[in-house]
Amino acid sequence: MQTVEDVVLRGHEFLSQLPNWQRIVVAVRDGDQLVVRAATGLEEVDAPLPLAFFDQVMEKGKGVLVLDASKDAKVQLPDGILSALCSPIVDAGGAARGVLYADSLARPGAFAYGHLFAADQLARQLGPALVSAVPASPLPAEPAAGKPPLVPIALIGAALLWALFGSLVSSGRKLEVERVESTPTIVTATTADPQAVVRSFLACLQQRNPAGAYRLLSQSHQRRLSEQDFTAEIETWMGVPENAWALSYRRAGPAIKLGDTVAEVEIEPGEDKPGKTWKWTLVLDDEGWRVDRLQLK
């Protein structure tokens, strides 16, 4: 039986494979609230999420592709967003259950209609899956005794939503957008588990998206290696056909906790596939579980 987290992760993994994105979000309805269940890139972009746009897409029940927001008067997005893709997660009865969303503040035309078509197809599968899924684990009201909260997040007047990949974020936002504009809302977050982080990291590598993978490296790893150097190393490694082939069929196994702040995930070659199992080590940073050491041979 799938859990809500399983369904959400499917959506997030799909979005992470799109080209040119700067932010990706999976948001799911919980009663009369829209809850951001997974997000990547929000902490790096100083722009609010287009909450009213989410509502419009869910109300119409039809995906929307924004090629260039600066030239499209029909779509109102927060200043700075140039390209966006949003697909409603709809159940078998046609009721909106949430959205899949990606955007870029760096370039117009970041996404194509083929991407929207694929997102719409997946969103139609996720809706019924959410209906039959095991309810999500409740978010903790308070951090564990003696430990600071991993990711304190505040959403003030819908001006800023700062989140990390894989975070489970209760937006506390009523669907009436005007209430958000006048009412400060406090948001708490918990990070994704180690396996979820590795699955998305692996998906980024398989889709040749080193920038997305770099976001999921530990702080210490990023201090040791710049994004430019990491990208160069990955592209060089992927340039060897045998390496690219070996990576293409890999999948993340279960996570093994080695302590409160260290975990190991085996990257398995898959059934009847050649190659030995790789082992990737994760550490618990201020930003949550992040990949610290990875074996690629």
Short mmCIF file of C-alpha atoms in Angstrom, two decimals:
data_model
loop_
_atom_site.label_atom_id
_atom_site.label_comp_id
_atom_site.label_asym_id
_atom_site.label_seq_id
_atom_site.Cartn_x
_atom_site.Cartn_y
_atom_site.Cartn_z
CA MET A 1 0.00 0.00 0.00
CA GLN A 2 1.36 3.39 -1.00
CA THR A 3 1.61 6.21 1.50
CA VAL A 4 0.96 9.85 0.73
CA GLU A 5 4.72 10.37 0.94
CA ASP A 6 5.25 7.71 -1.77
CA VAL A 7 2.80 9.44 -4.10
CA VAL A 8 4.33 12.85 -3.44
CA LEU A 9 7.83 11.52 -4.10
CA ARG A 10 6.72 10.24 -7.52
CA GLY A 11 5.64 13.75 -8.39
CA HIS A 12 8.83 15.31 -7.08
CA GLU A 13 11.06 12.86 -8.92
CA PHE A 14 9.25 13.64 -12.18
CA LEU A 15 9.64 17.39 -11.68
CA SER A 16 13.33 17.00 -10.85
CA GLN A 17 13.85 15.49 -14.30
CA LEU A 18 12.48 18.54 -16.14
CA PRO A 19 15.08 20.83 -17.74
CA ASN A 20 15.95 24.36 -16.67
CA TRP A 21 13.92 24.51 -13.46
CA GLN A 22 14.90 26.63 -10.48
CA ARG A 23 12.06 25.63 -8.16
CA ILE A 24 9.85 22.57 -8.07
CA VAL A 25 6.89 22.01 -5.75
CA VAL A 26 4.38 19.26 -5.02
CA ALA A 27 1.42 20.66 -3.07
CA VAL A 28 -1.50 18.56 -1.83
CA ARG A 29 -4.86 19.57 -0.44
CA ASP A 30 -5.58 18.72 3.18
CA GLY A 31 -9.15 19.75 3.92
CA ASP A 32 -9.45 23.41 3.00
CA GLN A 33 -5.70 23.97 3.12
CA LEU A 34 -3.03 23.54 0.47
CA VAL A 35 0.01 21.83 1.97
CA VAL A 36 3.42 21.93 0.30
CA ARG A 37 4.62 18.35 0.71
CA ALA A 38 7.89 18.49 -1.24
CA ALA A 39 9.95 21.32 -2.68
CA THR A 40 13.41 22.01 -4.03
CA GLY A 41 15.09 25.32 -4.79
CA LEU A 42 12.87 27.64 -2.78
CA GLU A 43 15.64 28.61 -0.42
CA GLU A 44 17.69 29.94 -3.33
CA VAL A 45 15.03 32.15 -4.90
CA ASP A 46 13.80 35.39 -3.38
CA ALA A 47 10.27 35.30 -4.81
CA PRO A 48 6.95 34.13 -3.37
CA LEU A 49 5.17 31.08 -4.69
CA PRO A 50 2.25 31.91 -7.02
CA LEU A 51 -0.49 30.77 -4.65
CA ALA A 52 -3.30 32.42 -6.62
CA PHE A 53 -1.99 30.68 -9.76
CA PHE A 54 -2.18 27.33 -7.95
CA ASP A 55 -5.81 28.04 -7.07
CA GLN A 56 -6.66 28.97 -10.66
CA VAL A 57 -5.11 25.80 -12.05
CA MET A 58 -6.93 23.61 -9.50
CA GLU A 59 -10.22 25.40 -10.15
CA LYS A 60 -9.98 24.93 -13.92
CA GLY A 61 -8.61 21.39 -13.63
CA LYS A 62 -6.30 21.96 -16.58
CA GLY A 63 -2.52 22.32 -16.76
CA VAL A 64 -0.99 25.66 -17.70
CA LEU A 65 2.34 26.40 -19.39
CA VAL A 66 3.74 29.93 -19.15
CA LEU A 67 6.42 30.45 -21.78
CA ASP A 68 7.19 34.10 -20.97
CA ALA A 69 5.31 35.73 -18.10
CA SER A 70 6.64 39.16 -19.08
CA LYS A 71 4.67 38.95 -22.34
CA ASP A 72 1.61 36.96 -21.20
CA ALA A 73 -1.07 39.29 -19.85
CA LYS A 74 -3.45 36.38 -19.20
CA VAL A 75 -1.35 34.97 -16.38
CA GLN A 76 -0.46 36.94 -13.27
CA LEU A 77 2.66 35.62 -11.56
CA PRO A 78 4.83 37.21 -8.86
CA ASP A 79 7.51 39.53 -10.21
CA GLY A 80 10.61 37.71 -11.38
CA ILE A 81 9.05 34.45 -12.56
CA LEU A 82 9.59 34.13 -16.31
CA SER A 83 8.59 30.53 -17.04
CA ALA A 84 6.23 28.22 -15.20
CA LEU A 85 4.51 24.88 -15.54
CA CYS A 86 1.61 23.83 -13.34
CA SER A 87 -0.54 20.69 -13.58
CA PRO A 88 -3.53 19.96 -11.33
CA ILE A 89 -3.52 16.68 -9.43
CA VAL A 90 -7.08 15.49 -10.07
CA ASP A 91 -8.82 12.38 -8.74
CA ALA A 92 -11.11 10.05 -10.71
CA GLY A 93 -14.12 12.20 -9.86
CA GLY A 94 -12.49 15.35 -11.20
CA ALA A 95 -11.80 16.91 -7.80
CA ALA A 96 -8.51 18.81 -7.49
CA ARG A 97 -6.14 17.26 -4.95
CA GLY A 98 -3.11 19.51 -5.46
CA VAL A 99 -0.59 20.67 -8.05
CA LEU A 100 2.73 19.82 -9.65
CA TYR A 101 4.67 23.04 -10.21
CA ALA A 102 8.01 24.12 -11.70
CA ASP A 103 9.33 27.54 -12.58
CA SER A 104 12.37 29.49 -13.71
CA LEU A 105 13.32 33.06 -12.89
CA ALA A 106 16.36 32.85 -15.13
CA ARG A 107 14.92 32.35 -18.58
CA PRO A 108 11.73 32.39 -20.66
CA GLY A 109 10.81 29.23 -22.53
CA ALA A 110 12.30 26.98 -19.88
CA PHE A 111 9.62 24.33 -20.46
CA ALA A 112 7.81 23.02 -23.53
CA TYR A 113 4.32 21.70 -24.20
CA GLY A 114 5.69 18.18 -24.20
CA HIS A 115 6.73 18.69 -20.58
CA LEU A 116 3.25 19.96 -19.70
CA PHE A 117 1.63 16.99 -21.43
CA ALA A 118 3.79 14.56 -19.46
CA ALA A 119 3.09 16.44 -16.21
CA ASP A 120 -0.66 16.36 -16.86
CA GLN A 121 -0.53 12.63 -17.52
CA LEU A 122 1.31 11.92 -14.28
CA ALA A 123 -0.91 14.28 -12.29
CA ARG A 124 -3.98 12.33 -13.44
CA GLN A 125 -2.36 9.17 -12.05
CA LEU A 126 -1.37 10.77 -8.77
CA GLY A 127 -4.90 11.97 -7.96
CA PRO A 128 -6.49 8.50 -7.61
CA ALA A 129 -3.30 7.27 -5.92
CA LEU A 130 -3.64 9.98 -3.25
CA VAL A 131 -7.25 8.98 -2.59
CA SER A 132 -6.28 5.36 -1.88
CA ALA A 133 -2.97 6.13 -0.16
CA VAL A 134 -2.28 5.54 3.50
CA PRO A 135 -2.50 8.91 5.30
CA ALA A 136 0.72 10.82 5.73
CA SER A 137 2.51 10.70 9.03
CA PRO A 138 1.50 13.67 11.18
CA LEU A 139 3.96 16.54 11.35
CA PRO A 140 5.60 16.91 14.75
CA ALA A 141 4.21 19.79 16.78
CA GLU A 142 7.51 20.37 18.56
CA PRO A 143 11.12 19.29 17.90
CA ALA A 144 12.57 16.51 20.00
CA ALA A 145 13.70 17.55 23.45
CA GLY A 146 17.17 19.04 23.47
CA LYS A 147 17.30 19.37 19.68
CA PRO A 148 16.74 22.57 17.71
CA PRO A 149 14.23 22.38 14.86
CA LEU A 150 15.96 21.26 11.69
CA VAL A 151 14.35 23.83 9.42
CA PRO A 152 12.44 26.74 10.95
CA ILE A 153 10.28 28.28 8.25
CA ALA A 154 8.02 31.31 8.28
CA LEU A 155 5.60 32.51 5.66
CA ILE A 156 4.72 36.16 6.33
CA GLY A 157 1.88 37.56 4.25
CA ALA A 158 2.73 35.05 1.52
CA ALA A 159 5.82 37.17 0.77
CA LEU A 160 8.37 34.43 1.38
CA LEU A 161 8.30 30.65 1.57
CA TRP A 162 11.75 29.24 2.30
CA ALA A 163 11.96 25.45 2.13
CA LEU A 164 14.30 22.58 1.43
CA PHE A 165 14.05 19.61 -0.86
CA GLY A 166 11.86 16.86 0.48
CA SER A 167 10.51 19.03 3.27
CA LEU A 168 7.01 18.36 4.46
CA VAL A 169 5.67 21.86 4.85
CA SER A 170 2.25 22.69 6.26
CA SER A 171 1.51 26.03 4.66
CA GLY A 172 -1.50 26.69 6.84
CA ARG A 173 -2.90 28.63 3.90
CA LYS A 174 -6.63 28.78 3.45
CA LEU A 175 -7.62 28.52 -0.19
CA GLU A 176 -9.03 32.04 -0.15
CA VAL A 177 -5.95 33.95 -1.24
CA GLU A 178 -7.02 37.30 0.22
CA ARG A 179 -6.77 35.84 3.73
CA VAL A 180 -3.15 34.93 3.11
CA GLU A 181 -2.28 38.47 2.12
CA SER A 182 -3.42 39.85 5.46
CA THR A 183 -2.69 37.04 7.90
CA PRO A 184 0.86 36.01 8.90
CA THR A 185 1.21 32.23 8.96
CA ILE A 186 3.86 30.25 10.80
CA VAL A 187 5.06 27.17 8.95
CA THR A 188 7.00 24.21 10.36
CA ALA A 189 8.94 21.66 8.31
CA THR A 190 10.55 18.26 8.60
CA THR A 191 13.11 16.96 6.15
CA ALA A 192 12.83 13.97 3.86
CA ASP A 193 14.27 10.64 4.94
CA PRO A 194 17.70 9.54 3.61
CA GLN A 195 16.30 7.18 0.98
CA ALA A 196 14.03 9.89 -0.46
CA VAL A 197 16.99 12.27 -0.75
CA VAL A 198 19.11 9.62 -2.47
CA ARG A 199 16.33 8.71 -4.89
CA SER A 200 16.04 12.30 -6.04
CA PHE A 201 19.84 12.75 -6.13
CA LEU A 202 20.07 9.63 -8.28
CA ALA A 203 17.28 10.87 -10.56
CA CYS A 204 19.13 14.16 -11.07
CA LEU A 205 22.30 12.31 -12.10
CA GLN A 206 20.40 9.97 -14.42
CA GLN A 207 18.77 12.96 -16.13
CA ARG A 208 22.11 14.80 -16.39
CA ASN A 209 21.03 17.53 -14.01
CA PRO A 210 24.17 18.05 -11.89
CA ALA A 211 22.89 21.40 -10.60
CA GLY A 212 19.91 19.65 -9.01
CA ALA A 213 22.17 16.97 -7.55
CA TYR A 214 24.55 19.57 -6.13
CA ARG A 215 21.72 21.06 -4.06
CA LEU A 216 21.45 17.72 -2.28
CA LEU A 217 25.12 17.50 -1.28
CA SER A 218 26.10 18.08 2.33
CA GLN A 219 27.41 21.46 3.42
CA SER A 220 30.86 19.99 4.05
CA HIS A 221 30.90 18.40 0.58
CA GLN A 222 29.94 21.71 -1.00
CA ARG A 223 32.75 23.43 0.89
CA ARG A 224 35.18 20.88 -0.50
CA LEU A 225 33.88 21.08 -4.05
CA SER A 226 32.33 24.01 -5.91
CA GLU A 227 29.25 23.49 -8.09
CA GLN A 228 31.34 24.19 -11.18
CA ASP A 229 33.91 21.55 -10.24
CA PHE A 230 31.20 19.06 -9.25
CA THR A 231 29.44 19.57 -12.59
CA ALA A 232 32.71 19.09 -14.48
CA GLU A 233 33.50 15.88 -12.59
CA ILE A 234 30.03 14.43 -13.16
CA GLU A 235 30.01 15.34 -16.86
CA THR A 236 33.46 13.81 -17.32
CA TRP A 237 32.38 10.63 -15.54
CA MET A 238 29.12 10.46 -17.51
CA GLY A 239 31.07 10.95 -20.73
CA VAL A 240 32.29 7.36 -20.41
CA PRO A 241 29.55 5.20 -22.02
CA GLU A 242 30.02 2.36 -19.55
CA ASN A 243 29.48 4.73 -16.63
CA ALA A 244 26.37 6.32 -18.11
CA TRP A 245 24.93 2.87 -18.80
CA ALA A 246 25.71 1.61 -15.29
CA LEU A 247 24.03 4.66 -13.78
CA SER A 248 20.91 4.39 -15.94
CA TYR A 249 19.56 1.23 -14.29
CA ARG A 250 20.61 1.94 -10.71
CA ARG A 251 18.06 2.28 -7.93
CA ALA A 252 18.21 3.28 -4.28
CA GLY A 253 17.91 0.53 -1.70
CA PRO A 254 16.76 0.96 1.91
CA ALA A 255 18.56 3.39 4.20
CA ILE A 256 20.60 2.05 7.10
CA LYS A 257 20.99 4.44 10.01
CA LEU A 258 24.56 4.43 11.37
CA GLY A 259 23.66 6.88 14.12
CA ASP A 260 21.44 9.88 14.70
CA THR A 261 23.25 11.96 12.08
CA VAL A 262 24.73 9.42 9.64
CA ALA A 263 23.01 7.01 7.25
CA GLU A 264 24.04 4.76 4.39
CA VAL A 265 22.02 3.90 1.29
CA GLU A 266 22.97 1.15 -1.13
CA ILE A 267 22.66 1.97 -4.84
CA GLU A 268 21.70 -1.35 -6.35
CA PRO A 269 22.30 -2.37 -9.98
CA GLY A 270 18.85 -3.89 -10.28
CA GLU A 271 17.74 -7.42 -10.91
CA ASP A 272 19.80 -9.31 -13.50
CA LYS A 273 22.01 -6.26 -14.10
CA PRO A 274 25.83 -6.34 -13.94
CA GLY A 275 27.93 -4.42 -11.46
CA LYS A 276 28.40 -4.31 -7.73
CA THR A 277 26.34 -2.36 -5.23
CA TRP A 278 27.49 1.20 -4.53
CA LYS A 279 27.29 2.72 -1.08
CA TRP A 280 26.42 6.38 -0.51
CA THR A 281 26.76 8.04 2.89
CA LEU A 282 24.45 10.81 4.10
CA VAL A 283 24.78 13.18 7.03
CA LEU A 284 22.15 15.21 8.84
CA ASP A 285 22.94 18.89 8.21
CA ASP A 286 21.13 21.98 9.38
CA GLU A 287 19.24 21.61 6.08
CA GLY A 288 18.31 17.95 6.63
CA TRP A 289 19.70 14.71 5.20
CA ARG A 290 22.29 15.36 2.48
CA VAL A 291 24.64 13.18 0.42
CA ASP A 292 28.18 13.42 1.82
CA ARG A 293 30.10 10.61 0.13
CA LEU A 294 29.18 8.70 -3.00
CA GLN A 295 30.69 5.65 -4.62
CA LEU A 296 30.36 5.49 -8.42
CA LYS A 297 32.26 2.33 -9.23
#
